[in-house]
mmCIF file of C-alpha atoms in Angstrom:
data_model
loop_
_atom_site.group_PDB
_atom_site.id
_atom_site.type_symbol
_atom_site.label_atom_id
_atom_site.label_comp_id
_atom_site.label_asym_id
_atom_site.label_seq_id
_atom_site.Cartn_x
_atom_site.Cartn_y
_atom_site.Cartn_z
ATOM 1 C CA MET S 1 0.032 -0.050 -0.025
ATOM 2 C CA LYS S 2 2.863 2.335 0.796
ATOM 3 C CA LEU S 3 4.362 1.564 -2.649
ATOM 4 C CA GLU S 4 1.191 2.351 -4.437
ATOM 5 C CA ARG S 5 0.988 5.833 -2.636
ATOM 6 C CA LEU S 6 4.615 6.435 -3.568
ATOM 7 C CA LYS S 7 3.975 5.721 -7.248
ATOM 8 C CA VAL S 8 0.993 8.182 -7.374
ATOM 9 C CA ALA S 9 3.039 10.904 -5.624
ATOM 10 C CA THR S 10 6.017 10.333 -7.954
ATOM 11 C CA ALA S 11 3.782 10.580 -11.012
ATOM 12 C CA ALA S 12 2.233 13.738 -9.802
ATOM 13 C CA MET S 13 5.734 15.288 -9.122
ATOM 14 C CA SER S 14 6.940 14.218 -12.585
ATOM 15 C CA CYS S 15 4.042 15.989 -14.261
ATOM 16 C CA PHE S 16 4.785 19.199 -12.348
ATOM 17 C CA VAL S 17 8.510 19.085 -13.229
ATOM 18 C CA MET S 18 8.060 18.173 -16.899
ATOM 19 C CA PHE S 19 5.464 20.836 -17.663
ATOM 20 C CA ALA S 20 6.832 23.615 -15.437
ATOM 21 C CA GLY S 21 3.485 24.484 -14.006
ATOM 22 C CA ALA S 22 1.269 23.575 -16.941
ATOM 23 C CA ALA S 23 -1.803 21.483 -16.129
ATOM 24 C CA CYS S 24 -1.531 17.664 -16.540
ATOM 25 C CA SER S 25 -3.883 16.021 -18.836
ATOM 26 C CA ASN S 26 -5.530 14.120 -16.034
ATOM 27 C CA ASP S 27 -6.056 17.230 -13.836
ATOM 28 C CA ALA S 28 -9.565 17.249 -12.361
ATOM 29 C CA ASN S 29 -11.798 19.609 -10.602
ATOM 30 C CA PRO S 30 -11.106 18.994 -6.933
ATOM 31 C CA ASN S 31 -14.741 19.385 -6.059
ATOM 32 C CA THR S 32 -16.239 17.077 -8.666
ATOM 33 C CA GLY S 33 -13.488 14.970 -10.024
ATOM 34 C CA ALA S 34 -14.450 16.108 -13.557
ATOM 35 C CA PRO S 35 -12.073 17.752 -15.984
ATOM 36 C CA GLU S 36 -11.837 21.562 -15.779
ATOM 37 C CA ALA S 37 -14.088 23.258 -18.332
ATOM 38 C CA SER S 38 -12.548 25.839 -20.628
ATOM 39 C CA PRO S 39 -14.023 29.346 -20.260
ATOM 40 C CA SER S 40 -16.709 30.307 -22.906
ATOM 41 C CA PRO S 41 -15.412 32.966 -25.309
ATOM 42 C CA THR S 42 -17.015 36.321 -24.803
ATOM 43 C CA PRO S 43 -19.598 36.937 -27.629
ATOM 44 C CA ALA S 44 -18.581 39.673 -30.040
ATOM 45 C CA GLU S 45 -20.549 42.843 -29.927
ATOM 46 C CA PRO S 46 -22.708 43.409 -32.980
ATOM 47 C CA ASP S 47 -21.648 46.109 -35.350
ATOM 48 C CA PRO S 48 -23.558 49.368 -34.806
ATOM 49 C CA VAL S 49 -26.266 50.165 -37.319
ATOM 50 C CA CYS S 50 -28.141 53.454 -38.171
ATOM 51 C CA PRO S 51 -30.600 53.766 -35.397
ATOM 52 C CA LEU S 52 -33.490 54.987 -37.652
ATOM 53 C CA THR S 53 -33.028 52.591 -40.618
ATOM 54 C CA GLY S 54 -31.216 49.510 -39.232
ATOM 55 C CA LEU S 55 -28.741 49.735 -42.185
ATOM 56 C CA ASP S 56 -24.983 49.646 -41.955
ATOM 57 C CA ILE S 57 -23.547 52.986 -41.055
ATOM 58 C CA PRO S 58 -21.895 54.738 -44.039
ATOM 59 C CA GLY S 59 -18.241 55.201 -43.703
ATOM 60 C CA SER S 60 -18.496 59.012 -43.540
ATOM 61 C CA VAL S 61 -21.149 59.086 -40.846
ATOM 62 C CA GLU S 62 -20.665 59.312 -37.108
ATOM 63 C CA VAL S 63 -23.505 57.505 -35.441
ATOM 64 C CA ASP S 64 -23.533 59.926 -32.449
ATOM 65 C CA ARG S 65 -24.242 62.903 -34.719
ATOM 66 C CA PRO S 66 -27.718 64.567 -34.406
ATOM 67 C CA ALA S 67 -30.617 63.908 -36.730
ATOM 68 C CA VAL S 68 -32.349 66.841 -38.404
ATOM 69 C CA ALA S 69 -35.935 67.325 -39.609
ATOM 70 C CA VAL S 70 -37.114 69.345 -42.636
ATOM 71 C CA LYS S 71 -40.729 70.399 -43.374
ATOM 72 C CA ILE S 72 -41.475 69.685 -47.094
ATOM 73 C CA GLU S 73 -44.332 70.741 -49.192
ATOM 74 C CA ASN S 74 -46.618 68.367 -51.045
ATOM 75 C CA SER S 75 -48.910 70.458 -53.119
ATOM 76 C CA PRO S 76 -49.008 69.655 -56.930
ATOM 77 C CA GLN S 77 -46.996 72.787 -57.610
ATOM 78 C CA ALA S 78 -44.122 71.522 -55.431
ATOM 79 C CA ARG S 79 -43.594 68.296 -57.262
ATOM 80 C CA PRO S 80 -41.209 66.598 -57.976
ATOM 81 C CA GLN S 81 -39.690 67.288 -54.544
ATOM 82 C CA SER S 82 -36.007 67.045 -53.718
ATOM 83 C CA GLY S 83 -34.361 64.851 -51.017
ATOM 84 C CA LEU S 84 -37.285 62.729 -49.957
ATOM 85 C CA ASP S 85 -35.517 59.549 -51.188
ATOM 86 C CA THR S 86 -32.452 60.005 -48.940
ATOM 87 C CA ALA S 87 -34.241 60.651 -45.669
ATOM 88 C CA ASP S 88 -34.192 58.018 -42.893
ATOM 89 C CA ILE S 89 -37.816 58.520 -41.899
ATOM 90 C CA VAL S 90 -40.605 60.545 -43.598
ATOM 91 C CA PHE S 91 -43.808 61.548 -41.777
ATOM 92 C CA GLU S 92 -46.803 62.568 -43.717
ATOM 93 C CA GLU S 93 -49.584 64.738 -42.029
ATOM 94 C CA VAL S 94 -52.688 66.590 -43.061
ATOM 95 C CA VAL S 95 -52.627 70.344 -43.061
ATOM 96 C CA GLU S 96 -55.049 73.098 -43.951
ATOM 97 C CA GLY S 97 -57.174 72.701 -47.027
ATOM 98 C CA GLY S 98 -56.917 68.932 -47.034
ATOM 99 C CA ILE S 99 -53.432 68.691 -48.645
ATOM 100 C CA THR S 100 -50.569 66.865 -46.900
ATOM 101 C CA ARG S 101 -47.103 67.911 -45.866
ATOM 102 C CA PHE S 102 -43.939 65.912 -45.023
ATOM 103 C CA MET S 103 -41.479 65.982 -42.205
ATOM 104 C CA ALA S 104 -38.287 64.333 -43.479
ATOM 105 C CA ILE S 105 -35.806 63.179 -40.831
ATOM 106 C CA TYR S 106 -32.146 62.773 -41.787
ATOM 107 C CA HIS S 107 -29.550 60.965 -39.586
ATOM 108 C CA CYS S 108 -27.456 58.561 -41.630
ATOM 109 C CA GLY S 109 -28.986 59.987 -44.796
ATOM 110 C CA ASP S 110 -28.297 63.492 -46.229
ATOM 111 C CA SER S 111 -29.170 65.702 -49.080
ATOM 112 C CA GLU S 112 -27.636 68.951 -50.241
ATOM 113 C CA LYS S 113 -31.037 70.003 -51.737
ATOM 114 C CA VAL S 114 -34.257 69.188 -49.759
ATOM 115 C CA GLY S 115 -37.541 70.802 -50.492
ATOM 116 C CA PRO S 116 -39.513 72.793 -51.255
ATOM 117 C CA VAL S 117 -39.243 73.880 -47.547
ATOM 118 C CA ARG S 118 -42.420 75.154 -46.013
ATOM 119 C CA SER S 119 -43.767 76.461 -42.739
ATOM 120 C CA ALA S 120 -43.920 74.774 -39.334
ATOM 121 C CA ARG S 121 -47.110 73.562 -37.655
ATOM 122 C CA PHE S 122 -48.132 73.295 -33.989
ATOM 123 C CA ASP S 123 -47.886 69.544 -33.954
ATOM 124 C CA ASP S 124 -44.333 69.380 -35.501
ATOM 125 C CA PRO S 125 -42.455 69.278 -32.105
ATOM 126 C CA LYS S 126 -44.621 66.327 -31.034
ATOM 127 C CA ILE S 127 -43.814 64.398 -34.294
ATOM 128 C CA ALA S 128 -40.083 65.285 -34.238
ATOM 129 C CA LYS S 129 -39.081 65.087 -30.627
ATOM 130 C CA PRO S 130 -38.716 61.270 -30.324
ATOM 131 C CA PHE S 131 -36.047 61.478 -33.175
ATOM 132 C CA THR S 132 -34.614 64.939 -33.199
ATOM 133 C CA ASP S 133 -34.871 68.381 -31.553
ATOM 134 C CA VAL S 134 -33.838 70.220 -34.830
ATOM 135 C CA ILE S 135 -36.488 71.404 -37.332
ATOM 136 C CA ALA S 136 -35.849 73.429 -40.418
ATOM 137 C CA PHE S 137 -38.812 75.294 -41.895
ATOM 138 C CA SER S 138 -39.778 78.470 -43.785
ATOM 139 C CA GLY S 139 -41.661 80.307 -41.102
ATOM 140 C CA SER S 140 -44.480 79.940 -38.544
ATOM 141 C CA ASN S 141 -47.055 82.027 -36.656
ATOM 142 C CA ASP S 142 -46.746 83.311 -33.091
ATOM 143 C CA ILE S 143 -48.549 80.300 -31.524
ATOM 144 C CA VAL S 144 -46.333 77.819 -33.321
ATOM 145 C CA GLU S 145 -43.206 79.713 -32.481
ATOM 146 C CA LYS S 146 -44.132 79.697 -28.793
ATOM 147 C CA GLU S 147 -44.670 75.929 -28.895
ATOM 148 C CA LEU S 148 -41.328 75.350 -30.699
ATOM 149 C CA ASP S 149 -39.657 77.419 -27.877
ATOM 150 C CA LYS S 150 -41.588 75.545 -25.193
ATOM 151 C CA GLN S 151 -40.538 72.187 -26.595
ATOM 152 C CA LYS S 152 -36.872 73.449 -26.834
ATOM 153 C CA ILE S 153 -36.683 72.856 -30.582
ATOM 154 C CA ILE S 154 -33.703 74.235 -32.369
ATOM 155 C CA SER S 155 -35.452 76.233 -35.118
ATOM 156 C CA ILE S 156 -33.687 76.845 -38.385
ATOM 157 C CA ASP S 157 -35.165 79.120 -41.117
ATOM 158 C CA GLU S 158 -34.071 81.247 -44.008
ATOM 159 C CA ASP S 159 -32.659 83.887 -41.759
ATOM 160 C CA THR S 160 -30.380 81.512 -39.825
ATOM 161 C CA PRO S 161 -26.702 82.419 -40.406
ATOM 162 C CA GLY S 162 -24.688 79.918 -42.558
ATOM 163 C CA ALA S 163 -27.240 79.661 -45.340
ATOM 164 C CA PRO S 164 -28.728 76.263 -44.320
ATOM 165 C CA LEU S 165 -31.748 77.283 -46.435
ATOM 166 C CA PHE S 166 -31.370 78.754 -49.946
ATOM 167 C CA ARG S 167 -33.296 79.876 -52.955
ATOM 168 C CA ASP S 168 -33.237 78.041 -56.293
ATOM 169 C CA PRO S 169 -32.993 80.032 -58.517
ATOM 170 C CA PRO S 170 -31.070 82.455 -56.320
ATOM 171 C CA GLY S 171 -32.529 85.799 -55.590
ATOM 172 C CA VAL S 172 -36.104 84.724 -56.476
ATOM 173 C CA LEU S 173 -38.570 84.951 -53.623
ATOM 174 C CA GLU S 174 -41.241 82.345 -54.572
ATOM 175 C CA VAL S 175 -43.373 80.094 -52.493
ATOM 176 C CA HIS S 176 -42.054 76.847 -53.972
ATOM 177 C CA ASN S 177 -38.311 77.582 -54.406
ATOM 178 C CA LEU S 178 -36.826 77.446 -50.899
ATOM 179 C CA PHE S 179 -34.696 74.486 -50.273
ATOM 180 C CA GLY S 180 -32.407 73.213 -47.497
ATOM 181 C CA ASP S 181 -28.944 71.529 -47.128
ATOM 182 C CA THR S 182 -28.985 68.878 -44.413
ATOM 183 C CA LEU S 183 -25.229 69.056 -44.037
ATOM 184 C CA LYS S 184 -25.348 72.750 -43.244
ATOM 185 C CA ILE S 185 -28.391 72.252 -41.046
ATOM 186 C CA ARG S 186 -26.589 69.588 -39.029
ATOM 187 C CA ASP S 187 -23.533 71.812 -38.702
ATOM 188 C CA ILE S 188 -25.673 74.341 -36.941
ATOM 189 C CA ALA S 189 -27.367 71.631 -34.879
ATOM 190 C CA GLU S 190 -23.932 70.372 -33.624
ATOM 191 C CA GLY S 191 -23.055 73.875 -32.707
ATOM 192 C CA GLU S 192 -26.166 74.069 -30.584
ATOM 193 C CA LYS S 193 -25.267 70.762 -28.937
ATOM 194 C CA ALA S 194 -28.217 68.911 -30.408
ATOM 195 C CA SER S 195 -28.625 65.284 -29.246
ATOM 196 C CA PRO S 196 -28.137 62.171 -31.382
ATOM 197 C CA PRO S 197 -31.304 59.988 -31.854
ATOM 198 C CA THR S 198 -32.099 57.252 -29.443
ATOM 199 C CA PRO S 199 -32.823 53.791 -31.027
ATOM 200 C CA LEU S 200 -36.574 53.290 -30.692
ATOM 201 C CA LEU S 201 -37.339 50.750 -33.506
ATOM 202 C CA ASP S 202 -36.513 47.199 -34.105
ATOM 203 C CA PHE S 203 -35.147 45.976 -37.401
ATOM 204 C CA GLY S 204 -34.751 42.408 -38.629
ATOM 205 C CA ASP S 205 -35.962 39.597 -40.809
ATOM 206 C CA GLU S 206 -39.606 39.338 -41.870
ATOM 207 C CA PRO S 207 -41.621 38.408 -38.727
ATOM 208 C CA VAL S 208 -44.141 35.505 -38.683
ATOM 209 C CA GLY S 209 -47.842 36.185 -38.522
ATOM 210 C CA GLY S 210 -48.152 38.654 -41.345
ATOM 211 C CA LYS S 211 -50.860 38.554 -43.925
ATOM 212 C CA PRO S 212 -50.436 39.110 -47.670
ATOM 213 C CA ALA S 213 -50.977 42.685 -48.854
ATOM 214 C CA LYS S 214 -50.156 44.152 -52.314
ATOM 215 C CA LYS S 215 -51.904 47.491 -52.301
ATOM 216 C CA VAL S 216 -52.415 50.250 -49.659
ATOM 217 C CA THR S 217 -54.851 53.112 -50.110
ATOM 218 C CA LEU S 218 -54.812 56.259 -47.893
ATOM 219 C CA ASN S 219 -57.315 59.110 -47.884
ATOM 220 C CA PHE S 220 -56.237 62.047 -45.751
ATOM 221 C CA THR S 221 -59.302 63.760 -47.238
ATOM 222 C CA SER S 222 -62.014 62.308 -49.478
ATOM 223 C CA SER S 223 -60.597 64.145 -52.523
ATOM 224 C CA ILE S 224 -57.069 62.823 -52.578
ATOM 225 C CA ALA S 225 -56.069 59.169 -52.830
ATOM 226 C CA ILE S 226 -52.529 58.024 -52.042
ATOM 227 C CA GLU S 227 -51.503 54.452 -52.900
ATOM 228 C CA TYR S 228 -48.564 52.173 -52.276
ATOM 229 C CA LYS S 229 -48.198 49.070 -54.435
ATOM 230 C CA TRP S 230 -45.836 46.235 -53.683
ATOM 231 C CA LYS S 231 -43.731 45.897 -56.836
ATOM 232 C CA GLY S 232 -40.177 44.731 -57.397
ATOM 233 C CA GLY S 233 -39.515 44.139 -53.713
ATOM 234 C CA ALA S 234 -40.613 47.636 -52.552
ATOM 235 C CA TRP S 235 -43.632 49.740 -51.809
ATOM 236 C CA LYS S 236 -43.937 52.173 -54.723
ATOM 237 C CA ARG S 237 -45.889 55.357 -53.985
ATOM 238 C CA PHE S 238 -48.644 56.804 -56.253
ATOM 239 C CA GLU S 239 -50.629 60.017 -55.775
ATOM 240 C CA GLU S 240 -53.792 60.919 -57.725
ATOM 241 C CA GLY S 241 -53.160 57.777 -59.870
ATOM 242 C CA ALA S 242 -49.632 58.872 -60.971
ATOM 243 C CA PRO S 243 -46.241 57.562 -59.814
ATOM 244 C CA PHE S 244 -44.824 59.832 -57.065
ATOM 245 C CA MET S 245 -41.461 61.024 -58.414
ATOM 246 C CA VAL S 246 -38.606 62.995 -56.920
ATOM 247 C CA ASP S 247 -36.332 65.264 -58.913
ATOM 248 C CA SER S 248 -33.651 62.494 -59.244
ATOM 249 C CA GLY S 249 -36.017 60.875 -61.768
ATOM 250 C CA GLU S 250 -36.913 58.022 -59.434
ATOM 251 C CA GLN S 251 -40.314 56.865 -57.992
ATOM 252 C CA ILE S 252 -40.481 56.836 -54.228
ATOM 253 C CA SER S 253 -40.038 53.152 -53.353
ATOM 254 C CA VAL S 254 -39.568 52.085 -49.727
ATOM 255 C CA PRO S 255 -39.317 48.834 -47.769
ATOM 256 C CA ASN S 256 -41.601 50.032 -44.885
ATOM 257 C CA VAL S 257 -44.904 51.869 -44.793
ATOM 258 C CA LEU S 258 -46.324 52.390 -41.298
ATOM 259 C CA VAL S 259 -49.899 53.550 -41.075
ATOM 260 C CA GLN S 260 -50.679 55.205 -37.751
ATOM 261 C CA GLU S 261 -54.343 56.168 -37.316
ATOM 262 C CA VAL S 262 -54.620 59.361 -35.184
ATOM 263 C CA ARG S 263 -57.400 61.573 -34.025
ATOM 264 C CA VAL S 264 -57.403 64.899 -35.948
ATOM 265 C CA ASP S 265 -59.589 67.884 -34.992
ATOM 266 C CA ASN S 266 -59.825 71.346 -36.470
ATOM 267 C CA SER S 267 -58.066 73.937 -34.322
ATOM 268 C CA THR S 268 -60.131 76.709 -32.775
ATOM 269 C CA SER S 269 -57.225 79.121 -32.525
ATOM 270 C CA ILE S 270 -54.893 78.587 -35.497
ATOM 271 C CA PHE S 271 -55.873 79.326 -39.186
ATOM 272 C CA ASP S 272 -53.978 79.820 -42.424
ATOM 273 C CA VAL S 273 -54.203 83.034 -44.472
ATOM 274 C CA ALA S 274 -57.306 81.817 -46.325
ATOM 275 C CA GLY S 275 -59.106 81.304 -43.050
ATOM 276 C CA ASN S 276 -58.838 77.394 -43.107
ATOM 277 C CA PRO S 277 -58.435 75.926 -39.580
ATOM 278 C CA SER S 278 -55.166 74.178 -38.904
ATOM 279 C CA PRO S 279 -55.549 70.447 -38.087
ATOM 280 C CA ASP S 280 -54.787 69.465 -34.564
ATOM 281 C CA ILE S 281 -53.194 65.950 -34.445
ATOM 282 C CA GLU S 282 -53.536 63.894 -31.209
ATOM 283 C CA LEU S 283 -50.331 61.870 -30.718
ATOM 284 C CA GLU S 284 -50.702 61.139 -26.934
ATOM 285 C CA GLY S 285 -52.832 58.004 -26.383
ATOM 286 C CA LYS S 286 -53.238 54.948 -28.587
ATOM 287 C CA GLY S 287 -54.747 53.709 -31.742
ATOM 288 C CA ARG S 288 -54.453 51.247 -34.543
ATOM 289 C CA ALA S 289 -51.163 50.694 -36.430
ATOM 290 C CA PHE S 290 -50.299 48.702 -39.523
ATOM 291 C CA LEU S 291 -46.823 47.835 -40.757
ATOM 292 C CA PHE S 292 -46.513 46.965 -44.425
ATOM 293 C CA ARG S 293 -43.251 45.258 -45.353
ATOM 294 C CA ASP S 294 -42.231 42.393 -47.655
ATOM 295 C CA GLY S 295 -45.626 42.325 -49.384
ATOM 296 C CA GLN S 296 -47.381 41.721 -46.070
ATOM 297 C CA VAL S 297 -49.246 43.562 -43.293
ATOM 298 C CA ILE S 298 -48.594 43.171 -39.651
ATOM 299 C CA LYS S 299 -51.490 44.473 -37.546
ATOM 300 C CA GLY S 300 -51.103 46.054 -34.134
ATOM 301 C CA ALA S 301 -51.402 49.301 -32.184
ATOM 302 C CA TRP S 302 -49.431 52.402 -31.394
ATOM 303 C CA GLU S 303 -49.239 54.058 -27.907
ATOM 304 C CA THR S 304 -47.574 57.199 -26.741
ATOM 305 C CA GLY S 305 -47.350 58.448 -23.150
ATOM 306 C CA LYS S 306 -46.700 61.858 -21.698
ATOM 307 C CA ASP S 307 -42.996 61.396 -22.493
ATOM 308 C CA GLY S 308 -43.894 61.501 -26.187
ATOM 309 C CA ILE S 309 -42.069 58.298 -27.056
ATOM 310 C CA PRO S 310 -44.186 56.078 -29.321
ATOM 311 C CA SER S 311 -44.222 52.261 -29.302
ATOM 312 C CA PHE S 312 -45.601 50.059 -32.030
ATOM 313 C CA LYS S 313 -46.647 46.498 -31.148
ATOM 314 C CA THR S 314 -48.396 43.564 -32.600
ATOM 315 C CA LYS S 315 -51.636 42.176 -31.181
ATOM 316 C CA ASP S 316 -49.462 39.645 -29.226
ATOM 317 C CA GLY S 317 -47.563 42.402 -27.582
ATOM 318 C CA ASP S 318 -44.354 42.093 -29.622
ATOM 319 C CA GLU S 319 -42.561 45.194 -30.978
ATOM 320 C CA PHE S 320 -43.071 45.804 -34.700
ATOM 321 C CA VAL S 321 -39.946 44.604 -36.560
ATOM 322 C CA PHE S 322 -39.158 46.869 -39.509
ATOM 323 C CA ALA S 323 -37.222 45.885 -42.654
ATOM 324 C CA PRO S 324 -33.844 47.604 -42.739
ATOM 325 C CA GLY S 325 -34.210 50.705 -44.769
ATOM 326 C CA GLN S 326 -36.317 53.917 -45.020
ATOM 327 C CA ILE S 327 -39.684 54.169 -43.297
ATOM 328 C CA TRP S 328 -42.609 56.296 -44.258
ATOM 329 C CA ILE S 329 -45.014 56.939 -41.432
ATOM 330 C CA GLU S 330 -48.572 57.972 -42.502
ATOM 331 C CA LEU S 331 -50.479 59.933 -39.763
ATOM 332 C CA VAL S 332 -53.934 59.104 -41.255
ATOM 333 C CA PRO S 333 -56.973 60.735 -39.582
ATOM 334 C CA SER S 334 -59.156 58.200 -37.786
ATOM 335 C CA LYS S 335 -62.926 58.285 -37.559
ATOM 336 C CA LYS S 336 -62.864 59.815 -34.089
ATOM 337 C CA GLY S 337 -62.129 63.453 -34.783
ATOM 338 C CA SER S 338 -63.726 66.263 -36.851
ATOM 339 C CA VAL S 339 -61.181 65.616 -39.649
ATOM 340 C CA LYS S 340 -61.858 62.117 -40.906
ATOM 341 C CA GLY S 341 -59.709 59.985 -43.182
ATOM 342 C CA ALA S 342 -59.860 56.537 -44.574
ATOM 343 C CA PHE S 343 -57.493 53.716 -45.067
ATOM 344 C CA SER S 344 -57.706 50.226 -46.711
ATOM 345 C CA TYR S 345 -55.522 47.485 -48.155
ATOM 346 C CA LYS S 346 -55.800 44.307 -50.139
#
């Protein structure tokens, strides 16, 4: 018995001497007798993506730079617009007289010519604030200006130094010829210490549970029909039966169309120069939401609390998952307010 113990001790000492401190192949966990487990490798951090599109960050873009919003006209005289195709997110809202107007938000995207730029509205801070605190526009009334100041919006207009907004052609003061340069707008925003956008949306592969959809029809008013048709792997936009083009010669074609039904009432205090009441959009609360992507529709609901941050969830309570790429968010009037819209798909 003493001999056997001596053999074991000698073998252990030989292992220590031969490997100069390296573990022997028959080392065991002293507590369990099992071989020691190798530590699991630390998983690699995923590469950062653009927070408003889910796409890879362009090499020239710093992800912590601020996003900027630009108000863009959508009357027939303003078409074809510039820069809508390079925005990260585009909101569409109804304004006086039943026409719509866009708020284009640029973070990873940019354009040296965006427009025509038009005036701000009372609801613009509510729309923009979850994504940016910078809005470029062509003017506003006293009530709107007070709301912009109250919401701490960095307001940029034609009188802002640095020429972030410009006339094309130069020197001509015309309603539809004011444009913006998002690079110059952002330079001013960075000088004002504007904040970068917070990631609020999820991006990924096509989720399960969607239903086929090939055509979306929106009526902000009964007289104007806007359509999106799923063709060639994208939602192509049409307005009044015609392809909706931008000045690059391309039709607006996007991977995501989000329809957000909202209550809209006529304002009792804000009117345009023709006496038309300004629509008042209710964005605090909840309502129906529909995400169109990959030729399908995902049904759900939106909800926004007093902090102004929206969430979009399926009927099962899961977050909407957007396809990587541009998002057009359609703030369509519901049946609840005095301004009524309509929405259908098939």
